[in-house]
mmCIF file of C-alpha atoms in Angstrom:
data_model
loop_
_atom_site.group_PDB
_atom_site.id
_atom_site.type_symbol
_atom_site.label_atom_id
_atom_site.label_comp_id
_atom_site.label_asym_id
_atom_site.label_seq_id
_atom_site.Cartn_x
_atom_site.Cartn_y
_atom_site.Cartn_z
ATOM 1 C CA MET A 1 0.000 0.000 0.000
ATOM 2 C CA LYS A 2 1.247 3.486 -0.882
ATOM 3 C CA LEU A 3 0.214 6.874 0.529
ATOM 4 C CA LEU A 4 0.857 10.439 -0.595
ATOM 5 C CA VAL A 5 1.237 13.489 1.654
ATOM 6 C CA ILE A 6 1.189 16.857 -0.075
ATOM 7 C CA GLY A 7 3.310 19.655 1.385
ATOM 8 C CA SER A 8 6.808 20.511 2.561
ATOM 9 C CA GLY A 9 6.509 21.763 6.126
ATOM 10 C CA GLY A 10 6.777 20.426 9.646
ATOM 11 C CA ARG A 11 3.112 19.479 9.620
ATOM 12 C CA GLU A 12 3.647 17.266 6.576
ATOM 13 C CA HIS A 13 6.805 15.716 8.025
ATOM 14 C CA ALA A 14 4.861 14.788 11.174
ATOM 15 C CA LEU A 15 1.910 13.430 9.184
ATOM 16 C CA ALA A 16 4.123 11.317 6.947
ATOM 17 C CA TRP A 17 6.160 10.087 9.938
ATOM 18 C CA ARG A 18 3.005 8.928 11.713
ATOM 19 C CA LEU A 19 1.517 7.350 8.572
ATOM 20 C CA ALA A 20 4.778 5.448 8.006
ATOM 21 C CA LYS A 21 3.997 3.485 11.187
ATOM 22 C CA THR A 22 0.983 1.868 9.485
ATOM 23 C CA PRO A 23 1.398 -1.935 9.491
ATOM 24 C CA GLY A 24 2.062 -3.383 6.046
ATOM 25 C CA LEU A 25 2.674 -0.005 4.434
ATOM 26 C CA GLN A 26 4.933 -0.023 1.392
ATOM 27 C CA LYS A 27 5.766 3.676 0.992
ATOM 28 C CA VAL A 28 4.749 7.200 1.970
ATOM 29 C CA PHE A 29 5.458 9.729 -0.752
ATOM 30 C CA VAL A 30 5.818 13.381 0.254
ATOM 31 C CA ALA A 31 5.377 16.058 -2.404
ATOM 32 C CA PRO A 32 7.585 18.000 -2.459
ATOM 33 C CA GLY A 33 8.869 17.246 1.074
ATOM 34 C CA ASN A 34 11.999 18.653 2.684
ATOM 35 C CA ALA A 35 15.432 17.541 3.869
ATOM 36 C CA GLY A 36 13.924 15.806 6.890
ATOM 37 C CA THR A 37 11.463 13.698 4.934
ATOM 38 C CA ALA A 38 14.251 12.880 2.458
ATOM 39 C CA ARG A 39 16.252 11.279 5.260
ATOM 40 C CA GLU A 40 13.441 9.196 6.782
ATOM 41 C CA ARG A 41 13.834 5.602 5.597
ATOM 42 C CA GLU A 42 10.112 4.961 5.010
ATOM 43 C CA LEU A 43 9.480 8.245 3.181
ATOM 44 C CA GLU A 44 10.269 9.321 -0.362
ATOM 45 C CA ASN A 45 10.172 12.881 -1.681
ATOM 46 C CA VAL A 46 8.492 13.617 -5.006
ATOM 47 C CA ASP A 47 9.339 16.891 -6.732
ATOM 48 C CA LEU A 48 5.798 17.769 -7.836
ATOM 49 C CA SER A 49 3.358 20.523 -6.924
ATOM 50 C CA ASP A 50 0.940 20.924 -9.842
ATOM 51 C CA PRO A 51 -2.446 19.336 -8.978
ATOM 52 C CA GLU A 52 -2.831 17.561 -12.323
ATOM 53 C CA ALA A 53 0.725 16.223 -12.168
ATOM 54 C CA LEU A 54 0.122 14.996 -8.625
ATOM 55 C CA ALA A 55 -3.084 13.281 -9.711
ATOM 56 C CA ASP A 56 -1.188 11.618 -12.565
ATOM 57 C CA PHE A 57 1.443 10.426 -10.087
ATOM 58 C CA ALA A 58 -1.149 9.098 -7.607
ATOM 59 C CA ALA A 59 -2.909 7.185 -10.382
ATOM 60 C CA ARG A 60 0.335 5.795 -11.818
ATOM 61 C CA GLN A 61 1.602 4.673 -8.400
ATOM 62 C CA ARG A 62 -1.823 3.344 -7.360
ATOM 63 C CA VAL A 63 -1.721 5.475 -4.226
ATOM 64 C CA HIS A 64 -4.320 4.280 -1.733
ATOM 65 C CA LEU A 65 -4.973 7.713 -0.207
ATOM 66 C CA THR A 66 -3.658 11.256 -0.512
ATOM 67 C CA VAL A 67 -3.606 13.652 2.444
ATOM 68 C CA VAL A 68 -3.258 17.395 1.858
ATOM 69 C CA GLY A 69 -1.221 19.334 4.408
ATOM 70 C CA PRO A 70 -1.080 23.060 3.551
ATOM 71 C CA GLU A 71 -3.819 25.522 2.695
ATOM 72 C CA ALA A 72 -2.624 26.729 -0.728
ATOM 73 C CA PRO A 73 -3.280 23.468 -2.663
ATOM 74 C CA LEU A 74 -6.707 23.220 -1.022
ATOM 75 C CA ALA A 75 -7.609 26.758 -2.058
ATOM 76 C CA ALA A 76 -6.353 25.931 -5.559
ATOM 77 C CA GLY A 77 -8.778 23.003 -5.795
ATOM 78 C CA ILE A 78 -6.529 19.957 -5.601
ATOM 79 C CA VAL A 79 -9.305 17.942 -3.939
ATOM 80 C CA ASN A 80 -11.631 18.793 -6.825
ATOM 81 C CA VAL A 81 -9.015 17.557 -9.314
ATOM 82 C CA PHE A 82 -8.435 14.250 -7.499
ATOM 83 C CA ARG A 83 -12.125 13.538 -6.937
ATOM 84 C CA ALA A 84 -12.939 14.231 -10.587
ATOM 85 C CA ARG A 85 -10.544 11.409 -11.445
ATOM 86 C CA GLY A 86 -11.876 9.003 -8.827
ATOM 87 C CA LEU A 87 -8.783 9.255 -6.609
ATOM 88 C CA LYS A 88 -9.136 9.039 -2.824
ATOM 89 C CA ILE A 89 -8.045 12.237 -1.099
ATOM 90 C CA PHE A 90 -8.692 13.739 2.342
ATOM 91 C CA GLY A 91 -9.300 17.464 2.416
ATOM 92 C CA PRO A 92 -11.949 20.071 1.635
ATOM 93 C CA THR A 93 -12.882 21.117 -1.874
ATOM 94 C CA ARG A 94 -11.944 24.557 -3.184
ATOM 95 C CA GLU A 95 -15.441 25.777 -2.318
ATOM 96 C CA ALA A 96 -15.338 24.434 1.248
ATOM 97 C CA ALA A 97 -11.784 25.708 1.773
ATOM 98 C CA GLN A 98 -13.124 29.254 1.564
ATOM 99 C CA LEU A 99 -13.615 28.924 5.323
ATOM 100 C CA GLU A 100 -9.883 29.642 5.441
ATOM 101 C CA SER A 101 -9.058 31.219 2.093
ATOM 102 C CA SER A 102 -11.540 34.067 2.654
ATOM 103 C CA LYS A 103 -12.017 35.500 6.118
ATOM 104 C CA ASP A 104 -14.978 37.474 4.799
ATOM 105 C CA PHE A 105 -16.614 34.226 3.616
ATOM 106 C CA ALA A 106 -15.978 32.660 7.031
ATOM 107 C CA LYS A 107 -17.425 35.606 8.952
ATOM 108 C CA ARG A 108 -20.544 35.732 6.759
ATOM 109 C CA PHE A 109 -20.940 31.967 7.173
ATOM 110 C CA MET A 110 -20.678 32.209 10.966
ATOM 111 C CA ALA A 111 -23.170 35.069 11.115
ATOM 112 C CA ARG A 112 -25.614 33.139 8.928
ATOM 113 C CA HIS A 113 -25.421 30.017 11.100
ATOM 114 C CA ASN A 114 -25.215 31.705 14.512
ATOM 115 C CA ILE A 115 -21.723 30.453 15.289
ATOM 116 C CA PRO A 116 -20.154 32.578 18.040
ATOM 117 C CA THR A 117 -17.399 34.896 16.824
ATOM 118 C CA ALA A 118 -16.256 38.499 17.131
ATOM 119 C CA ARG A 119 -18.306 41.365 15.666
ATOM 120 C CA TYR A 120 -16.831 42.473 12.350
ATOM 121 C CA ARG A 121 -16.996 44.647 9.231
ATOM 122 C CA THR A 122 -15.383 43.995 5.838
ATOM 123 C CA PHE A 123 -13.803 46.807 3.805
ATOM 124 C CA THR A 124 -12.322 47.276 0.346
ATOM 125 C CA ASP A 125 -11.957 51.041 0.720
ATOM 126 C CA ARG A 126 -9.018 52.346 2.757
ATOM 127 C CA VAL A 127 -10.651 55.635 3.769
ATOM 128 C CA ALA A 128 -13.789 53.903 5.016
ATOM 129 C CA ALA A 129 -11.704 51.349 6.919
ATOM 130 C CA GLN A 130 -9.632 54.090 8.583
ATOM 131 C CA ALA A 131 -12.815 55.946 9.573
ATOM 132 C CA TYR A 132 -14.285 52.785 11.074
ATOM 133 C CA ILE A 133 -11.160 52.231 13.154
ATOM 134 C CA ASP A 134 -11.285 55.804 14.451
ATOM 135 C CA GLN A 135 -14.903 55.238 15.417
ATOM 136 C CA GLN A 136 -14.329 51.882 17.133
ATOM 137 C CA GLY A 137 -11.033 52.648 18.886
ATOM 138 C CA THR A 138 -8.425 50.148 20.007
ATOM 139 C CA PRO A 139 -7.474 47.438 20.714
ATOM 140 C CA ILE A 140 -8.835 46.113 17.438
ATOM 141 C CA VAL A 141 -8.022 43.202 15.113
ATOM 142 C CA ILE A 142 -7.271 43.635 11.391
ATOM 143 C CA LYS A 143 -7.109 40.629 9.062
ATOM 144 C CA ALA A 144 -6.134 40.398 5.414
ATOM 145 C CA ASP A 145 -8.926 38.541 3.649
ATOM 146 C CA GLY A 146 -6.891 35.925 1.774
ATOM 147 C CA LEU A 147 -4.296 33.328 2.707
ATOM 148 C CA ALA A 148 -1.355 34.783 4.610
ATOM 149 C CA ALA A 149 0.444 31.755 6.111
ATOM 150 C CA GLY A 150 -0.689 32.677 9.613
ATOM 151 C CA LYS A 151 0.815 36.163 9.410
ATOM 152 C CA GLY A 152 -2.030 38.235 7.952
ATOM 153 C CA VAL A 153 -3.424 39.271 11.331
ATOM 154 C CA VAL A 154 -2.570 42.422 13.254
ATOM 155 C CA VAL A 155 -3.775 42.944 16.817
ATOM 156 C CA ALA A 156 -3.477 46.715 16.972
ATOM 157 C CA MET A 157 -3.146 48.115 20.464
ATOM 158 C CA ASN A 158 -3.191 51.749 19.320
ATOM 159 C CA LEU A 159 -4.530 53.758 16.390
ATOM 160 C CA ALA A 160 -1.120 54.195 14.763
ATOM 161 C CA GLU A 161 -0.673 50.400 14.511
ATOM 162 C CA ALA A 162 -4.201 49.978 13.193
ATOM 163 C CA HIS A 163 -3.852 52.631 10.496
ATOM 164 C CA ALA A 164 -0.457 51.261 9.459
ATOM 165 C CA ALA A 165 -1.976 47.787 9.054
ATOM 166 C CA ILE A 166 -4.772 49.135 6.864
ATOM 167 C CA ALA A 167 -2.248 51.025 4.740
ATOM 168 C CA ARG A 168 -0.299 47.798 4.158
ATOM 169 C CA MET A 169 -3.314 45.620 3.412
ATOM 170 C CA LEU A 170 -5.469 47.940 1.291
ATOM 171 C CA PRO A 171 -4.177 49.766 -1.777
ATOM 172 C CA ASP A 172 -4.570 53.514 -2.035
ATOM 173 C CA GLY A 173 -6.928 54.967 -4.627
ATOM 174 C CA GLU A 174 -10.565 54.661 -5.563
ATOM 175 C CA SER A 175 -12.858 52.308 -3.722
ATOM 176 C CA ALA A 176 -13.081 48.805 -5.155
ATOM 177 C CA ASN A 177 -16.431 47.208 -5.857
ATOM 178 C CA PRO A 178 -17.134 44.939 -2.853
ATOM 179 C CA ALA A 179 -18.585 42.362 -5.251
ATOM 180 C CA ASP A 180 -15.265 42.148 -7.115
ATOM 181 C CA ASP A 181 -13.639 38.908 -5.963
ATOM 182 C CA SER A 182 -10.214 40.199 -7.023
ATOM 183 C CA ALA A 183 -10.446 43.265 -4.793
ATOM 184 C CA ALA A 184 -8.217 43.494 -1.740
ATOM 185 C CA ARG A 185 -10.248 43.212 1.445
ATOM 186 C CA VAL A 186 -9.714 43.535 5.145
ATOM 187 C CA VAL A 187 -11.879 42.192 7.921
ATOM 188 C CA ILE A 188 -11.874 44.391 11.011
ATOM 189 C CA GLU A 189 -12.979 42.648 14.192
ATOM 190 C CA GLU A 190 -13.583 43.513 17.791
ATOM 191 C CA PHE A 191 -10.783 42.503 20.147
ATOM 192 C CA LEU A 192 -11.714 39.423 22.161
ATOM 193 C CA GLU A 193 -10.511 38.912 25.718
ATOM 194 C CA GLY A 194 -9.512 35.456 26.872
ATOM 195 C CA GLU A 195 -7.096 32.634 26.184
ATOM 196 C CA GLU A 196 -6.630 31.053 22.770
ATOM 197 C CA ALA A 197 -6.508 27.355 22.008
ATOM 198 C CA SER A 198 -6.460 25.203 18.891
ATOM 199 C CA PHE A 199 -9.413 22.848 18.455
ATOM 200 C CA ILE A 200 -8.868 20.482 15.525
ATOM 201 C CA VAL A 201 -11.249 17.820 14.263
ATOM 202 C CA MET A 202 -11.574 15.398 11.360
ATOM 203 C CA VAL A 203 -14.777 15.829 9.336
ATOM 204 C CA ASP A 204 -16.373 13.398 6.873
ATOM 205 C CA GLY A 205 -19.177 15.639 5.615
ATOM 206 C CA LYS A 206 -21.569 14.924 8.458
ATOM 207 C CA ASN A 207 -19.565 13.585 11.430
ATOM 208 C CA ALA A 208 -16.699 15.192 13.355
ATOM 209 C CA LEU A 209 -13.982 13.387 15.317
ATOM 210 C CA PRO A 210 -12.045 15.654 17.706
ATOM 211 C CA LEU A 211 -8.267 15.350 17.923
ATOM 212 C CA ALA A 212 -6.192 16.111 21.012
ATOM 213 C CA SER A 213 -6.401 19.717 22.206
ATOM 214 C CA THR A 214 -3.407 21.967 21.642
ATOM 215 C CA GLN A 215 -2.239 25.485 22.344
ATOM 216 C CA ASP A 216 0.303 27.312 20.231
ATOM 217 C CA HIS A 217 2.373 30.475 20.610
ATOM 218 C CA LYS A 218 1.892 32.909 17.729
ATOM 219 C CA ARG A 219 4.131 35.811 18.664
ATOM 220 C CA ILE A 220 7.833 35.781 17.891
ATOM 221 C CA GLY A 221 9.094 36.777 21.340
ATOM 222 C CA ASP A 222 9.069 35.422 24.870
ATOM 223 C CA GLY A 223 6.105 36.523 26.928
ATOM 224 C CA ASP A 224 3.966 36.702 23.782
ATOM 225 C CA THR A 225 5.651 39.835 22.468
ATOM 226 C CA GLY A 226 6.477 41.039 18.960
ATOM 227 C CA PRO A 227 4.747 40.359 15.644
ATOM 228 C CA ASN A 228 2.575 37.360 14.849
ATOM 229 C CA THR A 229 4.164 34.351 13.158
ATOM 230 C CA GLY A 230 2.912 31.091 11.743
ATOM 231 C CA GLY A 231 3.534 29.618 15.217
ATOM 232 C CA MET A 232 6.646 29.341 17.396
ATOM 233 C CA GLY A 233 5.721 26.259 19.377
ATOM 234 C CA ALA A 234 2.836 24.222 20.760
ATOM 235 C CA TYR A 235 1.922 21.628 23.352
ATOM 236 C CA SER A 236 -0.789 19.030 23.865
ATOM 237 C CA PRO A 237 -3.084 18.647 25.695
ATOM 238 C CA ALA A 238 -4.088 22.225 26.498
ATOM 239 C CA PRO A 239 -5.312 22.562 30.095
ATOM 240 C CA VAL A 240 -7.463 25.547 29.114
ATOM 241 C CA VAL A 241 -9.623 23.162 27.058
ATOM 242 C CA THR A 242 -11.492 21.682 29.985
ATOM 243 C CA PRO A 243 -14.138 18.990 29.427
ATOM 244 C CA GLU A 244 -16.758 21.753 29.635
ATOM 245 C CA VAL A 245 -14.967 23.911 27.050
ATOM 246 C CA HIS A 246 -14.509 20.854 24.824
ATOM 247 C CA ALA A 247 -18.237 20.099 24.955
ATOM 248 C CA ARG A 248 -19.163 23.714 24.197
ATOM 249 C CA ALA A 249 -16.732 23.894 21.276
ATOM 250 C CA MET A 250 -18.261 20.786 19.734
ATOM 251 C CA ARG A 251 -21.850 21.842 20.449
ATOM 252 C CA GLU A 252 -21.649 25.551 19.591
ATOM 253 C CA ILE A 253 -18.948 25.713 16.895
ATOM 254 C CA ILE A 254 -17.878 22.437 15.274
ATOM 255 C CA LEU A 255 -21.183 20.642 14.752
ATOM 256 C CA PRO A 256 -23.060 23.801 13.638
ATOM 257 C CA THR A 257 -20.230 24.413 11.138
ATOM 258 C CA VAL A 258 -20.460 20.887 9.714
ATOM 259 C CA ARG A 259 -24.248 21.123 9.486
ATOM 260 C CA GLY A 260 -24.102 24.663 8.081
ATOM 261 C CA MET A 261 -21.675 23.772 5.312
ATOM 262 C CA ALA A 262 -23.880 20.830 4.310
ATOM 263 C CA ALA A 263 -26.981 23.045 4.378
ATOM 264 C CA ASP A 264 -25.208 25.578 2.144
ATOM 265 C CA GLY A 265 -24.546 22.851 -0.420
ATOM 266 C CA ILE A 266 -20.784 22.639 0.181
ATOM 267 C CA PRO A 267 -20.318 19.668 2.524
ATOM 268 C CA TYR A 268 -17.024 19.782 4.392
ATOM 269 C CA THR A 269 -14.552 16.905 4.514
ATOM 270 C CA GLY A 270 -11.021 17.151 5.853
ATOM 271 C CA PHE A 271 -9.257 18.483 8.888
ATOM 272 C CA LEU A 272 -10.993 21.518 10.393
ATOM 273 C CA TYR A 273 -9.148 23.791 12.790
ATOM 274 C CA ALA A 274 -11.142 26.207 14.913
ATOM 275 C CA GLY A 275 -9.073 28.793 16.711
ATOM 276 C CA LEU A 276 -10.919 29.313 19.974
ATOM 277 C CA MET A 277 -11.009 32.311 22.282
ATOM 278 C CA ILE A 278 -11.975 31.006 25.705
ATOM 279 C CA GLY A 279 -13.413 33.544 28.109
ATOM 280 C CA LYS A 280 -12.948 33.513 31.861
ATOM 281 C CA ASP A 281 -16.550 32.339 32.157
ATOM 282 C CA GLY A 282 -15.846 29.326 29.931
ATOM 283 C CA SER A 283 -17.557 30.813 26.883
ATOM 284 C CA VAL A 284 -16.021 30.053 23.480
ATOM 285 C CA LYS A 285 -15.855 32.148 20.336
ATOM 286 C CA THR A 286 -14.319 31.390 16.959
ATOM 287 C CA VAL A 287 -11.218 33.437 16.205
ATOM 288 C CA GLU A 288 -10.729 31.832 12.789
ATOM 289 C CA PHE A 289 -11.091 28.651 10.804
ATOM 290 C CA ASN A 290 -8.246 26.796 9.125
ATOM 291 C CA CYS A 291 -9.061 24.041 6.665
ATOM 292 C CA ARG A 292 -6.131 21.819 7.621
ATOM 293 C CA LEU A 293 -4.085 20.717 10.588
ATOM 294 C CA GLY A 294 -2.215 23.465 12.388
ATOM 295 C CA ASP A 295 1.538 23.882 12.270
ATOM 296 C CA PRO A 296 3.187 23.502 14.805
ATOM 297 C CA GLU A 297 0.185 21.875 16.541
ATOM 298 C CA THR A 298 0.393 18.784 14.330
ATOM 299 C CA GLN A 299 3.802 17.801 15.672
ATOM 300 C CA PRO A 300 2.681 17.333 19.328
ATOM 301 C CA ILE A 301 -0.619 15.804 18.178
ATOM 302 C CA MET A 302 1.128 13.167 16.067
ATOM 303 C CA MET A 303 3.561 12.397 18.910
ATOM 304 C CA ARG A 304 0.590 11.634 21.196
ATOM 305 C CA LEU A 305 -1.611 9.750 18.722
ATOM 306 C CA LYS A 306 -1.813 6.027 19.529
ATOM 307 C CA SER A 307 -4.499 5.100 16.999
ATOM 308 C CA ASP A 308 -3.686 3.990 13.460
ATOM 309 C CA LEU A 309 -3.875 7.293 11.565
ATOM 310 C CA LEU A 310 -4.612 5.600 8.254
ATOM 311 C CA ASP A 311 -7.561 3.777 9.810
ATOM 312 C CA LEU A 312 -8.989 7.104 10.969
ATOM 313 C CA LEU A 313 -8.444 8.624 7.524
ATOM 314 C CA ASP A 314 -10.059 5.671 5.754
ATOM 315 C CA HIS A 315 -13.131 6.003 7.971
ATOM 316 C CA ALA A 316 -13.235 9.740 7.239
ATOM 317 C CA VAL A 317 -13.078 9.302 3.460
ATOM 318 C CA ALA A 318 -15.821 6.659 3.686
ATOM 319 C CA GLY A 319 -18.086 8.925 5.768
ATOM 320 C CA ARG A 320 -17.892 6.657 8.820
ATOM 321 C CA LEU A 321 -16.113 8.742 11.455
ATOM 322 C CA ASN A 322 -19.006 8.020 13.813
ATOM 323 C CA LEU A 323 -17.710 4.441 14.052
ATOM 324 C CA VAL A 324 -14.206 5.222 15.380
ATOM 325 C CA GLU A 325 -12.497 7.003 18.238
ATOM 326 C CA ALA A 326 -8.939 8.272 18.533
ATOM 327 C CA SER A 327 -6.778 7.117 21.437
ATOM 328 C CA TRP A 328 -4.013 9.254 22.910
ATOM 329 C CA ASP A 329 -0.836 8.825 24.909
ATOM 330 C CA ARG A 330 -1.503 10.165 28.398
ATOM 331 C CA ARG A 331 1.826 11.997 28.333
ATOM 332 C CA ILE A 332 2.452 15.621 27.395
ATOM 333 C CA ALA A 333 3.935 16.537 24.015
ATOM 334 C CA LEU A 334 5.678 19.855 23.414
ATOM 335 C CA GLY A 335 7.292 21.300 20.312
ATOM 336 C CA VAL A 336 9.642 24.290 20.007
ATOM 337 C CA VAL A 337 10.125 25.928 16.611
ATOM 338 C CA LEU A 338 13.597 27.016 15.546
ATOM 339 C CA ALA A 339 13.263 29.897 13.087
ATOM 340 C CA ALA A 340 15.629 31.443 10.561
ATOM 341 C CA ALA A 341 17.321 34.807 10.834
ATOM 342 C CA HIS A 342 14.968 37.741 10.136
ATOM 343 C CA TYR A 343 11.794 35.650 10.482
ATOM 344 C CA PRO A 344 8.874 36.589 10.372
ATOM 345 C CA GLY A 345 10.002 39.220 7.882
ATOM 346 C CA THR A 346 12.129 38.003 4.987
ATOM 347 C CA PRO A 347 13.943 34.954 6.391
ATOM 348 C CA ARG A 348 17.515 34.263 5.388
ATOM 349 C CA THR A 349 18.102 30.919 3.709
ATOM 350 C CA GLY A 350 21.119 28.753 2.972
ATOM 351 C CA ASP A 351 22.552 28.622 6.501
ATOM 352 C CA LEU A 352 24.166 25.281 7.399
ATOM 353 C CA ILE A 353 22.352 23.280 10.093
ATOM 354 C CA SER A 354 24.428 21.150 12.456
ATOM 355 C CA GLY A 355 23.953 19.107 15.622
ATOM 356 C CA LEU A 356 20.645 17.472 14.767
ATOM 357 C CA PRO A 357 19.989 14.758 17.371
ATOM 358 C CA PRO A 358 18.832 11.261 16.422
ATOM 359 C CA ALA A 359 15.148 10.457 16.819
ATOM 360 C CA SER A 360 13.977 8.412 19.799
ATOM 361 C CA ASP A 361 10.704 6.989 21.082
ATOM 362 C CA ASP A 362 9.981 10.227 22.934
ATOM 363 C CA SER A 363 11.602 12.895 20.761
ATOM 364 C CA HIS A 364 11.694 13.844 17.104
ATOM 365 C CA VAL A 365 12.993 16.859 15.210
ATOM 366 C CA PHE A 366 10.486 17.587 12.476
ATOM 367 C CA HIS A 367 11.810 19.574 9.522
ATOM 368 C CA ALA A 368 9.967 22.464 7.897
ATOM 369 C CA GLY A 369 12.113 25.018 6.080
ATOM 370 C CA THR A 370 15.066 22.784 5.185
ATOM 371 C CA ALA A 371 16.792 21.600 2.025
ATOM 372 C CA GLU A 372 19.819 19.497 1.088
ATOM 373 C CA LYS A 373 22.819 21.164 -0.520
ATOM 374 C CA ASP A 374 26.015 19.272 -1.309
ATOM 375 C CA GLY A 375 24.986 16.506 1.082
ATOM 376 C CA GLN A 376 24.342 18.881 3.973
ATOM 377 C CA ILE A 377 21.133 20.299 5.445
ATOM 378 C CA VAL A 378 20.564 24.050 5.123
ATOM 379 C CA THR A 379 17.798 26.480 6.028
ATOM 380 C CA ALA A 380 15.210 27.021 3.295
ATOM 381 C CA GLY A 381 12.352 28.874 4.955
ATOM 382 C CA GLY A 382 11.186 30.907 7.935
ATOM 383 C CA ARG A 383 10.322 28.174 10.402
ATOM 384 C CA VAL A 384 13.128 25.659 10.030
ATOM 385 C CA LEU A 385 12.690 22.880 12.617
ATOM 386 C CA CYS A 386 10.308 21.828 15.370
ATOM 387 C CA VAL A 387 11.984 19.988 18.255
ATOM 388 C CA THR A 388 9.203 17.851 19.720
ATOM 389 C CA THR A 389 9.283 15.751 22.881
ATOM 390 C CA LEU A 390 6.998 13.526 24.919
ATOM 391 C CA SER A 391 7.222 13.331 28.735
ATOM 392 C CA ASP A 392 5.180 12.572 31.829
ATOM 393 C CA ASN A 393 4.573 16.239 32.590
ATOM 394 C CA LEU A 394 4.945 19.598 30.881
ATOM 395 C CA LYS A 395 8.051 20.685 32.766
ATOM 396 C CA GLN A 396 9.878 17.514 31.764
ATOM 397 C CA ALA A 397 8.783 17.848 28.129
ATOM 398 C CA GLN A 398 9.900 21.457 28.127
ATOM 399 C CA LYS A 399 13.280 20.661 29.679
ATOM 400 C CA ARG A 400 13.908 17.793 27.278
ATOM 401 C CA ALA A 401 13.111 19.930 24.237
ATOM 402 C CA TYR A 402 15.373 22.760 25.306
ATOM 403 C CA ASP A 403 18.168 20.334 26.220
ATOM 404 C CA LEU A 404 18.039 18.975 22.664
ATOM 405 C CA ILE A 405 18.068 22.491 21.206
ATOM 406 C CA VAL A 406 21.377 23.270 22.937
ATOM 407 C CA GLY A 407 23.184 20.988 20.485
ATOM 408 C CA ILE A 408 21.507 22.350 17.324
ATOM 409 C CA HIS A 409 23.033 25.289 15.465
ATOM 410 C CA PHE A 410 22.576 27.447 12.401
ATOM 411 C CA ASP A 411 23.520 31.098 12.006
ATOM 412 C CA GLY A 412 20.750 33.453 13.061
ATOM 413 C CA MET A 413 18.730 30.709 14.780
ATOM 414 C CA GLN A 414 15.969 32.157 16.925
ATOM 415 C CA TYR A 415 13.410 30.508 19.163
ATOM 416 C CA ARG A 416 11.223 31.201 22.150
ATOM 417 C CA ARG A 417 12.438 30.016 25.519
ATOM 418 C CA ASP A 418 9.027 29.901 27.190
ATOM 419 C CA ILE A 419 6.936 27.464 25.144
ATOM 420 C CA GLY A 420 4.356 26.025 27.531
ATOM 421 C CA HIS A 421 4.396 28.985 29.922
ATOM 422 C CA ARG A 422 0.622 29.454 29.788
ATOM 423 C CA ALA A 423 -0.067 25.917 30.975
ATOM 424 C CA LEU A 424 2.629 26.133 33.667
ATOM 425 C CA SER A 425 1.091 29.338 35.027
ATOM 426 C CA ARG A 426 -2.393 27.861 35.431
#
């Protein structure tokens, strides 16, 4: 049996690594993969990215199932291409992926189906957006409408930051027609108080299977300071997701979303990530939807997963998620991202990476922005590695991860030294 994982980041490395543990598996292809997947014995990189070419490859290799990691291929309609050719693939269609690819679509969907989220307005006109910000005051949240790799959100604490964000996201000049799909848009939301968590489920069109709870760290600096990133680290489970919060998230957000998408004629299949804002009173609101697994949340989740991932995926593709449950290691998993110089701006690439530790039963260094050059591993993106560990408690997992990081080096390497601090402070 052969499988195909599409993507090149840490999420895809972790997915492929877990799938490679499937009994009787012949090969896991990763397209295009990275230097880490290239060096895993059970994995094989495939230098393809075009949806039609990938479908040709899957058909030629008789791939049993394809799993899509990142958001861009989903928004481009790779699931539509595969399904049109009768190929098994897990992920949302282009139409369903608008929950992530258009924040305006997601907000209108949530309003229509009474899914709790922040109050918002959408703008294509810079002057009108600036006036709205002056009227609302700060703090306020400004989001670019399209895909932005987790970095298209500005939490503006003062008017100067808010106006600067609008200036970057909306072009100057005459107002665009709001009905023009090509127009630049921003979604301006009220600032929500509370603690964030990542709530990720598998969806088969009508049923949803929750995965282990996680919490990530978006800001670049210790103490949650500096600009937003794609994620600097994560841990699982997240203590803030209590059984009561879990039940509310499923009842008030996940299941209404699955039912709402079906009612709108665009049934959702694939991983669905709801970013939650959890209030002090236990209330939950939707910060955003992602139409795939989170990164770096996937790395701790895959470390803790005890179930056969392929079995879960097969049930999902067949519309039978109601017949399975996922089992989890009771231990804590924690991952720390090592980022390149100048990230999250324009990261420097080509720096030699040394000191990578061997994998063990309770630790794995998942690659993201890496490549091979002259037989050596070099940086090739913003988030380079995710050092992930599994231990009996959070402090031990944290210590083990940071002990492993001591031996790793590349010029300009930056990372947070407080991953897990929110859980430790509870």
